[in-house]
């Protein structure tokens, strides 16, 4: 499948085999692992993973690529044709667990135009689906927002969402020339180790709205940054800070995950 032409509308950039081998080294697959691969493309990563584990489910949006993968890969690989955002990952995970996998793992060279929604979706289903980890290739800019820490310029809603469900780290910088065609940006391989029994906000939707609202005004004091959403819920932002013991002159990027969860939970309690 090396001559398959990448399609721009699907955001396809096929990884060179030399770099795919480096990705597999970082994944460190075991024979007892089961994999769900998102966007296998021309199958270069799939074939390398097959040398370690036969239990692979690959989800490919491109019908032509999916058909070719079904023909060229062994029967132990299940190829699903469809959009990963419309596929029931929880059900796929359940089916794989029947095979008594030691670890259920996600991998993917994610299309950059839909990487963030795919990341968000898999983060939210990972714990209930008993998924152990994920290894994703992302645009460097997105990877930095995923792995950002408190007080940094990239720290914001995506980092907080990730922190709710996983421990994230960057594990391999990948140049544009590692892909065909070469993208205009650098890429980064990230590892997500999913948390178990992690503390969640009382209302995840409200938590998401709060983080987006305050980081839209990240340079303001927290009382001013959350004024709009507090007003919408008929709550005094100064009271929120006082009751959560958060200094009102701090800025959104200075607040850690537990502090923002406290704000979100109190906002919910005072508005119901």
Short mmCIF file of C-alpha atoms in Angstrom, two decimals:
data_model
loop_
_atom_site.label_atom_id
_atom_site.label_comp_id
_atom_site.label_asym_id
_atom_site.label_seq_id
_atom_site.Cartn_x
_atom_site.Cartn_y
_atom_site.Cartn_z
CA UNK A 1 0.00 0.00 0.00
CA UNK A 2 3.00 2.29 -0.22
CA UNK A 3 1.71 3.93 -3.42
CA UNK A 4 -1.72 4.83 -2.04
CA UNK A 5 -2.31 8.54 -2.63
CA UNK A 6 -3.17 10.48 0.57
CA UNK A 7 -6.45 12.42 0.40
CA UNK A 8 -6.40 16.01 1.55
CA UNK A 9 -10.07 16.06 2.58
CA UNK A 10 -9.36 13.38 5.18
CA UNK A 11 -6.26 15.18 6.45
CA UNK A 12 -4.14 12.15 5.56
CA UNK A 13 -0.38 12.22 6.14
CA UNK A 14 1.16 8.75 5.96
CA UNK A 15 4.00 8.04 8.38
CA UNK A 16 7.32 6.77 7.04
CA UNK A 17 8.15 3.22 8.16
CA UNK A 18 11.41 4.31 9.82
CA UNK A 19 9.49 6.68 12.06
CA UNK A 20 6.65 4.20 12.52
CA UNK A 21 9.21 1.82 14.03
CA UNK A 22 10.22 4.55 16.50
CA UNK A 23 6.55 4.98 17.42
CA UNK A 24 6.19 1.26 18.09
CA UNK A 25 9.30 1.36 20.28
CA UNK A 26 7.66 4.08 22.39
CA UNK A 27 4.41 2.10 22.59
CA UNK A 28 6.35 -0.98 23.76
CA UNK A 29 3.60 -3.47 22.83
CA UNK A 30 3.23 -6.88 24.47
CA UNK A 31 1.72 -10.03 22.98
CA UNK A 32 -1.05 -9.87 25.59
CA UNK A 33 -2.08 -6.32 24.60
CA UNK A 34 -5.15 -5.52 22.51
CA UNK A 35 -5.13 -2.42 20.32
CA UNK A 36 -7.69 -0.06 18.87
CA UNK A 37 -5.98 1.89 16.10
CA UNK A 38 -7.60 5.13 14.98
CA UNK A 39 -6.89 6.08 11.37
CA UNK A 40 -4.55 3.28 10.27
CA UNK A 41 -4.14 4.90 6.84
CA UNK A 42 -1.90 2.73 4.68
CA UNK A 43 -1.38 0.27 7.54
CA UNK A 44 2.31 0.88 8.21
CA UNK A 45 1.82 1.09 11.98
CA UNK A 46 -0.72 -1.75 11.96
CA UNK A 47 1.75 -4.15 10.36
CA UNK A 48 4.46 -3.29 12.85
CA UNK A 49 2.08 -3.80 15.79
CA UNK A 50 1.08 -7.17 14.34
CA UNK A 51 4.60 -8.41 15.01
CA UNK A 52 3.80 -8.08 18.71
CA UNK A 53 0.04 -8.59 19.05
CA UNK A 54 -2.62 -10.14 16.83
CA UNK A 55 -5.54 -8.48 18.60
CA UNK A 56 -6.02 -5.24 16.66
CA UNK A 57 -9.17 -3.37 15.70
CA UNK A 58 -8.53 -0.61 13.14
CA UNK A 59 -11.03 2.19 12.48
CA UNK A 60 -10.62 3.88 9.08
CA UNK A 61 -12.84 6.60 7.60
CA UNK A 62 -11.57 6.30 4.02
CA UNK A 63 -13.63 3.52 2.40
CA UNK A 64 -10.99 2.75 -0.23
CA UNK A 65 -8.23 2.46 2.34
CA UNK A 66 -10.42 0.36 4.63
CA UNK A 67 -11.24 -2.04 1.79
CA UNK A 68 -7.57 -2.41 0.90
CA UNK A 69 -6.63 -2.99 4.54
CA UNK A 70 -9.26 -5.73 4.84
CA UNK A 71 -7.78 -7.47 1.80
CA UNK A 72 -4.13 -7.13 2.77
CA UNK A 73 -4.16 -7.67 6.55
CA UNK A 74 -4.62 -11.05 8.27
CA UNK A 75 -8.03 -12.07 9.59
CA UNK A 76 -6.95 -11.40 13.17
CA UNK A 77 -7.20 -7.67 12.39
CA UNK A 78 -10.74 -6.32 12.44
CA UNK A 79 -11.13 -3.31 10.13
CA UNK A 80 -14.11 -1.03 10.79
CA UNK A 81 -15.07 1.46 8.09
CA UNK A 82 -16.36 4.66 9.66
CA UNK A 83 -15.74 7.85 11.60
CA UNK A 84 -14.28 7.13 15.03
CA UNK A 85 -16.52 9.90 16.43
CA UNK A 86 -19.55 7.90 15.31
CA UNK A 87 -18.28 4.48 16.35
CA UNK A 88 -19.20 2.94 19.71
CA UNK A 89 -15.74 2.64 21.25
CA UNK A 90 -17.19 1.29 24.49
CA UNK A 91 -18.72 -1.65 22.63
CA UNK A 92 -15.49 -2.32 20.72
CA UNK A 93 -13.63 -2.26 24.02
CA UNK A 94 -16.10 -4.73 25.52
CA UNK A 95 -15.65 -7.10 22.58
CA UNK A 96 -11.86 -6.95 22.87
CA UNK A 97 -11.94 -7.62 26.61
CA UNK A 98 -13.64 -10.94 25.87
CA UNK A 99 -10.29 -11.94 24.35
CA UNK A 100 -8.74 -11.59 27.83
CA UNK A 101 -6.36 -8.78 26.95
CA UNK A 102 -3.93 -7.85 29.68
CA UNK A 103 -4.17 -4.22 28.55
CA UNK A 104 -6.55 -2.46 26.17
CA UNK A 105 -4.66 0.31 24.34
CA UNK A 106 -5.45 3.10 21.88
CA UNK A 107 -3.04 4.21 19.16
CA UNK A 108 -3.42 6.64 16.31
CA UNK A 109 -1.81 9.03 13.89
CA UNK A 110 -4.74 11.42 14.27
CA UNK A 111 -5.87 13.65 11.38
CA UNK A 112 -4.94 17.13 12.57
CA UNK A 113 -8.27 18.66 11.55
CA UNK A 114 -10.23 16.43 13.96
CA UNK A 115 -7.58 15.53 16.55
CA UNK A 116 -9.09 17.58 19.39
CA UNK A 117 -12.62 16.09 19.25
CA UNK A 118 -11.17 12.57 18.93
CA UNK A 119 -8.94 13.22 21.93
CA UNK A 120 -11.86 14.61 23.97
CA UNK A 121 -14.09 11.65 23.12
CA UNK A 122 -11.52 9.00 23.98
CA UNK A 123 -10.57 10.72 27.23
CA UNK A 124 -14.18 10.60 28.40
CA UNK A 125 -14.82 6.94 27.55
CA UNK A 126 -11.45 5.53 28.64
CA UNK A 127 -12.19 4.85 32.31
CA UNK A 128 -15.59 3.20 31.85
CA UNK A 129 -14.19 1.17 28.94
CA UNK A 130 -11.18 0.02 30.98
CA UNK A 131 -8.70 1.40 28.43
CA UNK A 132 -5.19 1.42 29.88
CA UNK A 133 -3.46 4.06 27.76
CA UNK A 134 -3.34 5.91 24.46
CA UNK A 135 -0.47 6.89 22.20
CA UNK A 136 -1.38 9.62 19.72
CA UNK A 137 0.47 11.53 17.03
CA UNK A 138 -0.65 15.16 17.20
CA UNK A 139 0.26 18.50 15.73
CA UNK A 140 2.95 19.93 18.02
CA UNK A 141 0.80 22.93 18.94
CA UNK A 142 -2.05 20.66 20.07
CA UNK A 143 0.31 18.32 21.93
CA UNK A 144 1.65 21.26 23.93
CA UNK A 145 -1.88 22.28 24.89
CA UNK A 146 -2.62 18.71 26.00
CA UNK A 147 0.49 18.37 28.18
CA UNK A 148 0.66 21.96 29.47
CA UNK A 149 1.12 22.58 33.19
CA UNK A 150 -0.24 25.29 35.50
CA UNK A 151 1.10 28.76 34.80
CA UNK A 152 2.29 28.11 31.24
CA UNK A 153 0.97 29.89 28.16
CA UNK A 154 -0.51 26.68 26.70
CA UNK A 155 -2.37 25.75 29.89
CA UNK A 156 -6.11 25.90 29.34
CA UNK A 157 -9.31 23.89 28.74
CA UNK A 158 -7.63 21.07 26.80
CA UNK A 159 -4.95 20.53 29.45
CA UNK A 160 -7.59 20.57 32.20
CA UNK A 161 -9.79 18.09 30.35
CA UNK A 162 -6.79 15.82 29.94
CA UNK A 163 -5.82 16.14 33.61
CA UNK A 164 -9.30 15.00 34.62
CA UNK A 165 -8.78 11.64 32.98
CA UNK A 166 -5.09 11.01 32.30
CA UNK A 167 -1.44 11.72 32.89
CA UNK A 168 -0.01 13.09 29.65
CA UNK A 169 3.54 13.46 28.42
CA UNK A 170 5.35 14.17 25.16
CA UNK A 171 7.50 11.22 24.11
CA UNK A 172 8.74 11.80 20.55
CA UNK A 173 9.22 14.91 18.35
CA UNK A 174 8.52 14.09 14.70
CA UNK A 175 9.62 16.33 11.77
CA UNK A 176 7.40 17.13 8.76
CA UNK A 177 9.63 14.99 6.54
CA UNK A 178 8.54 11.85 8.41
CA UNK A 179 5.20 11.99 6.60
CA UNK A 180 3.92 11.75 3.04
CA UNK A 181 2.91 14.36 2.10
CA UNK A 182 4.90 16.46 4.55
CA UNK A 183 2.61 18.66 6.70
CA UNK A 184 3.48 22.31 7.23
CA UNK A 185 3.87 21.78 10.98
CA UNK A 186 5.92 19.66 13.37
CA UNK A 187 4.31 16.73 15.15
CA UNK A 188 4.60 15.19 18.59
CA UNK A 189 3.85 11.71 19.85
CA UNK A 190 2.13 11.85 23.23
CA UNK A 191 1.35 9.21 25.81
CA UNK A 192 -1.83 9.26 27.89
CA UNK A 193 -1.95 6.97 30.92
CA UNK A 194 -5.57 6.91 32.01
CA UNK A 195 -6.42 7.43 35.67
CA UNK A 196 -8.60 5.13 37.74
CA UNK A 197 -11.16 6.35 40.29
CA UNK A 198 -10.16 9.94 39.63
CA UNK A 199 -12.01 12.86 41.18
CA UNK A 200 -14.56 14.30 38.77
CA UNK A 201 -16.53 17.57 38.90
CA UNK A 202 -20.14 17.17 40.00
CA UNK A 203 -21.29 18.46 36.61
CA UNK A 204 -18.71 17.84 33.83
CA UNK A 205 -20.66 19.98 31.35
CA UNK A 206 -20.64 22.97 33.70
CA UNK A 207 -16.94 22.37 34.43
CA UNK A 208 -16.24 22.51 30.69
CA UNK A 209 -18.27 25.71 30.29
CA UNK A 210 -16.49 27.30 33.24
CA UNK A 211 -13.00 26.49 31.96
CA UNK A 212 -13.79 27.77 28.48
CA UNK A 213 -15.33 30.94 29.89
CA UNK A 214 -12.46 31.86 32.20
CA UNK A 215 -9.70 31.02 29.72
CA UNK A 216 -11.33 33.21 27.09
CA UNK A 217 -10.25 36.01 29.46
CA UNK A 218 -7.11 34.40 30.82
CA UNK A 219 -5.30 37.68 31.53
CA UNK A 220 -8.00 38.99 33.85
CA UNK A 221 -8.34 38.33 37.57
CA UNK A 222 -10.38 35.21 38.20
CA UNK A 223 -13.30 37.21 39.61
CA UNK A 224 -13.54 39.19 36.38
CA UNK A 225 -12.82 36.20 34.14
CA UNK A 226 -15.76 34.25 35.53
CA UNK A 227 -18.10 37.23 35.88
CA UNK A 228 -20.18 36.32 32.80
CA UNK A 229 -20.82 32.69 33.72
CA UNK A 230 -21.39 33.58 37.38
CA UNK A 231 -23.92 36.25 36.37
CA UNK A 232 -25.66 33.72 34.12
CA UNK A 233 -26.14 31.49 37.18
CA UNK A 234 -27.06 34.45 39.40
CA UNK A 235 -23.99 33.94 41.59
CA UNK A 236 -21.49 36.51 42.91
CA UNK A 237 -17.96 35.69 41.61
CA UNK A 238 -16.37 37.23 44.71
CA UNK A 239 -18.45 34.90 46.87
CA UNK A 240 -17.24 31.94 44.80
CA UNK A 241 -13.62 32.88 45.47
CA UNK A 242 -14.18 33.54 49.15
CA UNK A 243 -15.98 30.25 49.78
CA UNK A 244 -13.43 28.21 47.82
CA UNK A 245 -10.52 30.06 49.48
CA UNK A 246 -9.12 31.23 46.15
CA UNK A 247 -7.42 34.63 46.05
CA UNK A 248 -9.60 36.85 43.78
CA UNK A 249 -6.58 38.52 42.16
CA UNK A 250 -5.21 35.27 40.77
CA UNK A 251 -5.54 34.64 37.04
CA UNK A 252 -7.11 31.57 35.40
CA UNK A 253 -3.79 30.04 34.31
CA UNK A 254 -2.62 30.10 37.95
CA UNK A 255 -5.42 27.80 39.14
CA UNK A 256 -4.84 24.06 39.32
CA UNK A 257 -7.34 21.35 38.48
CA UNK A 258 -8.66 20.83 42.01
CA UNK A 259 -9.26 24.57 42.48
CA UNK A 260 -11.27 24.83 39.26
CA UNK A 261 -13.27 21.74 40.26
CA UNK A 262 -14.08 23.45 43.58
CA UNK A 263 -15.27 26.57 41.73
CA UNK A 264 -17.37 24.48 39.36
CA UNK A 265 -18.96 22.43 42.14
CA UNK A 266 -19.80 25.51 44.22
CA UNK A 267 -21.21 27.31 41.18
CA UNK A 268 -23.47 24.31 40.64
CA UNK A 269 -24.54 24.17 44.30
CA UNK A 270 -25.35 27.89 44.49
CA UNK A 271 -27.30 27.96 41.25
CA UNK A 272 -29.62 25.02 41.98
#
